[in-house]
């Protein structure tokens, strides 16, 4: 019987009122490489958070090494022994390779460091994976691939049985990826497991035993090892495309948007100062840095992605709030004010805790006039303080509480 390392069972997880995962199911077994293809980014960060940390979940169960560590009833206080390797460097700069692998791990109790002993301890690990990285070299001197190898060794030495590799090929060369695959297979034979996240079929087919498709916070389909082929993966993805494009066609809606446009203005020295693009509705866009200042480009992409995620979350929260308002004149007023603030580049936040209906003692015209004045005053003050206009509506049985700040 296969040993289960990690399992998420019917997990629903929310952040700030936004549902990141819904009825999410995933199993990872000992000694396998599980692939994950993110059809879109919704839910990907949530999966990685719950792999490592036992955050409160709305529903479901999470198991690590056969032990229930998180559920809707409550969560274990300890973190799970799961390592995540991404473009962002998690090693401590200014310290050596040996320090990061051995000294900084949990349970290290030696007060006097013997560098010669650390070198001897590191040597067999390097030989196992066919690498020749000095124990004394500082982290900032490592290449991107060497840094990935050191992070992987640190996880192995610390006893982390599950290691997540997130879009590694975006900053590691093709030749180095071949070496990485060999290292992964070496450790799967020893019982270590990997979750390999990538959008490229070629990578998934070369290294993964099974593969799942993550879409809109759900694992839509898992392709088993016997069915792993490019044709099968392509059919799964085409099935999703038909759903995306079929919806507007079935609703008699037009596909809107422009072709992808890329504009750039080089600074002195050929550096990219700004660029812009547009994407058709329902499409996905991948940006990949191939050469040049890779670290700077990757940092820019990370910040851009975080900005878009934040903006999308705010938009969804505002839409949910407006949908809770069934007093339509009030909904129209708030929609217009939020649009005006967006146009004037004023940050705004709308929170509607419970549905707002017509059970309001105050006359609708008086309510709209009073609320409009409060919001206008807040909008005038916001640019001076660089603050956010927050609107909170709390509906009780016969009363409506409104706060604007």
Coordinates of C-alpha atoms in Angstrom, one line a residue:
X1 CA 0.0 0.0 0.0
X2 CA 1.3 3.4 -1.0
X3 CA 2.3 5.7 1.9
X4 CA 0.5 9.0 1.8
X5 CA 2.6 12.1 2.6
X6 CA 0.0 14.9 2.2
X7 CA -3.7 15.1 1.6
X8 CA -6.2 17.9 1.3
X9 CA -9.8 16.7 1.5
X10 CA -12.7 18.9 0.5
X11 CA -10.9 22.0 1.6
X12 CA -12.6 25.4 1.3
X13 CA -10.4 28.3 2.3
X14 CA -11.1 32.1 2.3
X15 CA -9.0 35.2 2.7
X16 CA -10.6 38.6 3.5
X17 CA -14.0 37.2 2.5
X18 CA -12.7 36.0 -0.9
X19 CA -13.0 32.2 -1.5
X20 CA -9.5 31.1 -2.7
X21 CA -10.1 27.3 -2.6
X22 CA -13.4 25.5 -2.9
X23 CA -13.9 21.7 -2.4
X24 CA -10.2 21.2 -3.1
X25 CA -8.9 17.7 -3.1
X26 CA -5.2 16.6 -3.6
X27 CA -3.1 13.6 -2.5
X28 CA 0.6 13.2 -2.7
X29 CA 2.3 9.9 -2.0
X30 CA 5.8 9.0 -0.8
X31 CA 8.4 8.8 -3.6
X32 CA 6.4 10.5 -6.3
X33 CA 6.6 13.7 -8.2
X34 CA 3.1 15.2 -8.4
X35 CA 2.6 17.8 -11.1
X36 CA 0.3 20.8 -10.8
X37 CA -0.6 22.9 -13.9
X38 CA -2.1 26.2 -12.9
X39 CA -4.7 27.0 -15.6
X40 CA -5.1 30.3 -13.8
X41 CA -3.5 31.8 -10.7
X42 CA -6.6 31.7 -8.6
X43 CA -5.9 29.5 -5.6
X44 CA -2.2 28.7 -6.3
X45 CA -0.8 30.8 -3.5
X46 CA -3.5 29.5 -1.1
X47 CA -2.4 25.9 -1.8
X48 CA 1.2 26.7 -1.0
X49 CA 0.2 28.5 2.2
X50 CA -1.9 25.6 3.4
X51 CA 0.9 23.1 2.5
X52 CA 3.2 24.8 5.0
X53 CA 1.0 26.5 7.6
X54 CA -2.2 25.3 9.3
X55 CA -4.3 28.4 8.7
X56 CA -8.0 28.4 9.7
X57 CA -10.1 26.8 6.9
X58 CA -13.8 27.1 6.3
X59 CA -14.3 23.4 5.6
X60 CA -12.4 20.2 4.9
X61 CA -9.5 18.3 6.3
X62 CA -5.7 18.4 5.8
X63 CA -3.4 15.4 6.7
X64 CA 0.4 15.3 6.8
X65 CA 2.2 12.0 7.1
X66 CA -1.1 10.3 8.1
X67 CA -1.8 12.8 10.9
X68 CA -4.8 15.2 10.8
X69 CA -3.1 18.6 11.2
X70 CA -6.0 21.0 10.1
X71 CA -9.7 20.9 9.8
X72 CA -12.8 23.2 10.0
X73 CA -12.9 22.3 13.7
X74 CA -9.4 23.6 14.4
X75 CA -5.7 23.4 13.5
X76 CA -2.5 22.1 14.9
X77 CA -0.3 25.0 16.1
X78 CA 2.9 23.6 14.5
X79 CA 3.8 24.2 10.9
X80 CA 4.1 21.3 8.4
X81 CA 7.5 20.1 7.4
X82 CA 7.1 21.2 3.8
X83 CA 9.8 23.2 1.9
X84 CA 8.8 25.6 -1.0
X85 CA 11.5 26.6 -3.5
X86 CA 10.6 29.6 -5.7
X87 CA 12.3 32.4 -7.6
X88 CA 12.5 34.3 -4.4
X89 CA 15.7 33.4 -2.5
X90 CA 14.9 31.9 0.9
X91 CA 18.5 31.4 1.9
X92 CA 20.2 33.8 4.3
X93 CA 22.6 36.1 2.5
X94 CA 25.9 36.8 4.1
X95 CA 26.2 33.3 5.4
X96 CA 27.9 30.2 3.8
X97 CA 26.3 27.2 2.1
X98 CA 27.2 25.0 5.1
X99 CA 25.6 27.6 7.6
X100 CA 22.3 27.6 5.6
X101 CA 22.1 23.8 5.3
X102 CA 23.2 22.7 8.8
X103 CA 23.5 25.6 11.3
X104 CA 20.2 27.3 10.6
X105 CA 18.1 24.1 10.7
X106 CA 15.7 23.3 13.6
X107 CA 17.3 21.3 16.3
X108 CA 20.9 22.5 15.8
X109 CA 22.4 22.8 19.3
X110 CA 26.1 23.3 18.9
X111 CA 27.4 26.6 20.2
X112 CA 31.0 26.2 18.8
X113 CA 31.0 25.8 15.0
X114 CA 33.6 23.6 13.5
X115 CA 33.8 24.4 9.8
X116 CA 35.9 21.4 9.0
X117 CA 33.2 19.1 10.4
X118 CA 30.5 21.0 8.4
X119 CA 32.6 20.5 5.2
X120 CA 32.8 16.8 5.8
X121 CA 29.1 16.5 6.5
X122 CA 28.2 18.4 3.3
X123 CA 30.6 16.4 1.0
X124 CA 28.5 13.1 0.8
X125 CA 25.4 15.1 0.0
X126 CA 27.1 16.9 -2.9
X127 CA 28.5 13.6 -4.2
X128 CA 25.1 12.1 -4.2
X129 CA 23.6 14.8 -6.5
X130 CA 26.8 15.2 -8.6
X131 CA 27.4 18.8 -7.5
X132 CA 30.6 20.6 -6.5
X133 CA 29.6 23.6 -4.4
X134 CA 32.0 24.7 -1.7
X135 CA 30.7 24.6 1.8
X136 CA 32.4 28.0 2.5
X137 CA 31.0 30.0 -0.4
X138 CA 28.5 32.7 0.5
X139 CA 25.0 32.5 -0.7
X140 CA 25.1 35.7 -2.8
X141 CA 27.9 34.1 -4.9
X142 CA 25.8 31.2 -6.1
X143 CA 24.1 30.9 -9.4
X144 CA 20.3 30.5 -9.6
X145 CA 20.6 26.7 -10.1
X146 CA 23.2 26.3 -7.3
X147 CA 20.8 28.2 -5.0
X148 CA 18.0 25.8 -5.9
X149 CA 20.3 22.8 -5.2
X150 CA 21.3 24.3 -1.8
X151 CA 17.6 24.9 -0.8
X152 CA 16.8 21.4 -1.9
X153 CA 19.6 19.9 0.2
X154 CA 18.6 22.0 3.2
X155 CA 15.1 20.5 3.0
X156 CA 16.5 17.0 2.7
X157 CA 18.9 17.5 5.7
X158 CA 16.1 19.0 7.8
X159 CA 13.9 15.9 7.0
X160 CA 11.2 17.7 5.0
X161 CA 9.5 14.8 3.2
X162 CA 7.6 17.1 0.8
X163 CA 9.4 19.7 -1.4
X164 CA 7.5 22.1 -3.6
X165 CA 9.2 23.5 -6.8
X166 CA 7.3 26.5 -8.2
X167 CA 8.0 27.5 -11.8
X168 CA 11.7 26.7 -11.5
X169 CA 12.3 26.8 -15.3
X170 CA 11.6 30.5 -15.4
X171 CA 15.0 31.3 -13.9
X172 CA 17.0 28.1 -14.5
X173 CA 18.4 27.1 -17.9
X174 CA 17.3 24.0 -19.9
X175 CA 20.6 22.2 -19.3
X176 CA 20.4 22.8 -15.6
X177 CA 16.8 21.6 -15.5
X178 CA 18.1 18.2 -16.7
X179 CA 20.4 18.1 -13.7
X180 CA 17.6 19.1 -11.4
X181 CA 15.4 16.2 -12.7
X182 CA 18.2 13.8 -11.9
X183 CA 18.5 15.2 -8.4
X184 CA 14.7 14.9 -7.9
X185 CA 14.7 11.2 -9.1
X186 CA 17.6 10.5 -6.7
X187 CA 15.6 11.6 -3.7
X188 CA 12.3 10.1 -4.8
X189 CA 14.0 6.8 -4.7
X190 CA 14.8 7.6 -1.0
X191 CA 11.1 8.3 -0.3
X192 CA 11.0 12.1 -0.7
X193 CA 8.1 13.6 -2.5
X194 CA 7.8 16.6 -4.8
X195 CA 5.0 18.9 -5.9
X196 CA 6.2 20.3 -9.2
X197 CA 4.3 23.4 -10.4
X198 CA 4.7 24.4 -14.0
X199 CA 2.6 25.6 -17.0
X200 CA 4.8 23.7 -19.5
X201 CA 3.6 20.3 -20.7
X202 CA 7.2 19.2 -21.7
X203 CA 8.4 19.7 -18.1
X204 CA 5.4 17.9 -16.6
X205 CA 5.8 14.9 -18.9
X206 CA 9.5 14.5 -18.3
X207 CA 9.4 14.4 -14.5
X208 CA 5.9 14.0 -13.1
X209 CA 4.2 10.7 -12.2
X210 CA 0.7 12.3 -12.0
X211 CA -0.6 15.7 -12.8
X212 CA -3.5 17.9 -11.7
X213 CA -5.1 21.0 -13.3
X214 CA -5.7 23.9 -10.9
X215 CA -8.5 26.2 -12.0
X216 CA -10.5 28.8 -10.1
X217 CA -9.5 27.3 -6.7
X218 CA -10.3 23.7 -7.6
X219 CA -8.3 20.7 -8.7
X220 CA -10.4 20.1 -11.8
X221 CA -8.8 16.9 -13.0
X222 CA -5.9 14.5 -12.1
X223 CA -4.2 12.6 -14.9
X224 CA -2.9 9.3 -13.7
X225 CA 0.6 7.9 -14.6
X226 CA -0.8 5.5 -17.2
X227 CA -2.5 8.3 -19.1
X228 CA 0.4 10.8 -18.9
X229 CA 0.9 12.0 -22.5
X230 CA 1.0 15.4 -24.3
X231 CA -2.3 14.5 -26.1
X232 CA -4.1 13.8 -22.8
X233 CA -2.9 17.0 -21.2
X234 CA -3.7 19.0 -24.3
X235 CA -7.3 17.6 -24.3
X236 CA -7.8 18.5 -20.7
X237 CA -6.7 22.1 -21.4
X238 CA -8.8 22.3 -24.5
X239 CA -11.8 21.2 -22.5
X240 CA -11.2 24.1 -20.2
X241 CA -10.9 26.5 -23.2
X242 CA -14.2 25.3 -24.5
X243 CA -15.8 26.1 -21.2
X244 CA -14.3 29.6 -21.1
X245 CA -15.3 30.5 -24.7
X246 CA -18.5 28.6 -24.6
X247 CA -19.9 30.6 -21.8
X248 CA -20.1 34.0 -23.6
X249 CA -21.3 32.2 -26.8
X250 CA -24.1 30.5 -24.9
X251 CA -25.1 33.8 -23.3
X252 CA -25.0 35.6 -26.6
X253 CA -22.2 37.8 -25.5
X254 CA -19.4 39.2 -27.6
X255 CA -15.8 38.5 -27.0
X256 CA -14.3 41.9 -26.2
X257 CA -10.8 43.2 -25.8
X258 CA -7.9 44.1 -27.9
X259 CA -5.0 42.1 -29.3
X260 CA -2.0 41.9 -26.9
X261 CA 0.0 45.1 -27.2
X262 CA 3.5 45.5 -25.8
X263 CA 5.0 49.0 -25.5
X264 CA 8.5 49.7 -24.1
X265 CA 10.6 52.7 -23.5
X266 CA 14.3 51.9 -22.9
X267 CA 16.3 54.0 -20.5
X268 CA 20.0 54.8 -20.9
X269 CA 22.0 51.6 -21.0
X270 CA 19.1 49.7 -22.7
X271 CA 17.1 49.1 -19.4
X272 CA 13.4 48.6 -19.6
X273 CA 11.6 51.5 -17.8
X274 CA 8.0 50.6 -18.5
X275 CA 5.8 48.4 -20.7
X276 CA 2.1 47.8 -21.1
X277 CA -0.1 45.2 -22.6
X278 CA -3.8 44.2 -23.0
X279 CA -5.3 40.7 -23.1
X280 CA -8.5 39.5 -24.6
X281 CA -11.2 38.4 -22.2
X282 CA -10.8 34.8 -21.2
X283 CA -7.1 34.6 -22.3
X284 CA -4.0 34.0 -20.2
X285 CA -0.6 35.6 -20.7
X286 CA 2.8 34.3 -19.6
X287 CA 5.8 36.5 -19.2
X288 CA 9.1 34.7 -19.1
X289 CA 12.6 36.3 -18.7
X290 CA 15.2 34.6 -20.8
X291 CA 18.3 36.8 -20.5
X292 CA 19.7 40.1 -19.2
X293 CA 19.2 41.3 -15.6
X294 CA 17.1 38.2 -14.7
X295 CA 17.0 39.0 -11.0
X296 CA 15.7 42.5 -11.7
X297 CA 13.2 41.3 -14.2
X298 CA 11.9 38.6 -11.9
X299 CA 11.6 41.0 -9.0
X300 CA 9.6 43.4 -11.2
X301 CA 7.3 40.5 -12.4
X302 CA 6.8 39.4 -8.8
X303 CA 5.8 42.9 -7.7
X304 CA 3.5 43.3 -10.7
X305 CA 1.8 40.0 -10.1
X306 CA 1.3 40.9 -6.4
X307 CA -0.2 44.2 -7.5
X308 CA -2.7 42.6 -9.9
X309 CA -3.7 40.0 -7.2
X310 CA -4.3 42.7 -4.7
X311 CA -6.3 44.8 -7.2
X312 CA -8.4 41.8 -8.3
X313 CA -9.1 40.9 -4.7
X314 CA -10.4 44.4 -4.0
X315 CA -12.6 44.3 -7.1
X316 CA -14.1 41.0 -6.1
X317 CA -14.8 42.2 -2.5
X318 CA -16.5 45.4 -3.8
X319 CA -18.7 43.4 -6.2
X320 CA -19.7 41.0 -3.4
X321 CA -20.6 44.0 -1.2
X322 CA -22.7 45.6 -3.9
X323 CA -24.5 42.3 -4.6
X324 CA -25.5 42.2 -0.9
X325 CA -27.5 45.4 -1.4
X326 CA -31.0 44.8 -2.6
X327 CA -32.1 48.4 -2.0
X328 CA -31.3 49.4 -5.6
X329 CA -31.2 53.2 -5.3
X330 CA -28.5 52.7 -2.6
X331 CA -26.6 50.2 -4.7
X332 CA -26.7 52.7 -7.6
X333 CA -25.3 55.5 -5.4
X334 CA -22.4 53.3 -4.1
X335 CA -21.6 52.0 -7.6
X336 CA -21.3 55.6 -8.9
X337 CA -19.2 56.7 -6.0
X338 CA -16.8 53.8 -6.2
X339 CA -16.4 54.4 -9.9
X340 CA -15.7 58.1 -9.3
X341 CA -13.1 57.2 -6.7
X342 CA -11.4 54.7 -9.1
X343 CA -11.4 57.4 -11.8
X344 CA -9.8 59.9 -9.3
X345 CA -7.3 57.2 -8.1
X346 CA -8.6 57.2 -4.6
X347 CA -8.3 53.9 -2.8
X348 CA -11.6 52.6 -1.5
X349 CA -13.0 49.6 0.4
X350 CA -16.6 48.5 0.7
X351 CA -17.7 46.1 3.4
X352 CA -21.3 44.9 3.5
X353 CA -21.5 42.4 6.4
X354 CA -25.1 41.3 5.8
X355 CA -27.7 41.8 3.0
X356 CA -29.1 45.3 3.0
X357 CA -32.8 45.5 2.0
X358 CA -35.7 47.9 2.2
X359 CA -36.2 47.5 6.0
X360 CA -34.8 50.9 6.7
X361 CA -36.8 53.3 8.8
X362 CA -35.2 56.4 7.2
X363 CA -36.6 57.6 3.9
X364 CA -34.6 56.5 0.9
X365 CA -34.1 60.0 -0.4
X366 CA -32.8 61.2 3.0
X367 CA -30.5 58.1 3.2
X368 CA -29.0 58.7 -0.2
X369 CA -28.5 62.4 0.5
X370 CA -26.8 61.8 3.9
X371 CA -24.6 59.0 2.6
X372 CA -23.6 61.0 -0.5
X373 CA -22.5 63.9 1.6
X374 CA -20.4 61.6 3.9
X375 CA -18.7 59.9 1.0
X376 CA -18.0 63.3 -0.8
X377 CA -16.4 64.6 2.4
X378 CA -14.2 61.5 2.7
X379 CA -13.2 61.7 -0.9
X380 CA -12.1 65.3 -0.4
X381 CA -10.0 64.4 2.6
X382 CA -8.5 61.2 1.2
X383 CA -5.9 62.8 -1.3
X384 CA -4.6 65.1 1.5
X385 CA -3.9 62.1 3.8
X386 CA -3.1 59.5 1.1
X387 CA -5.6 57.3 2.9
X388 CA -8.4 54.9 1.9
X389 CA -12.1 55.7 1.9
X390 CA -13.8 52.9 3.8
X391 CA -17.5 52.3 3.7
X392 CA -19.1 49.8 6.1
X393 CA -22.8 48.9 6.1
X394 CA -24.3 46.7 8.8
X395 CA -27.9 45.8 8.5
X396 CA -29.8 44.7 11.6
X397 CA -33.5 43.8 11.9
X398 CA -34.9 47.4 11.6
X399 CA -31.8 49.5 11.6
X400 CA -29.0 50.1 9.2
X401 CA -25.6 51.3 10.5
X402 CA -23.3 53.1 8.1
X403 CA -19.7 54.1 8.7
X404 CA -17.6 56.2 6.3
X405 CA -14.0 56.9 7.2

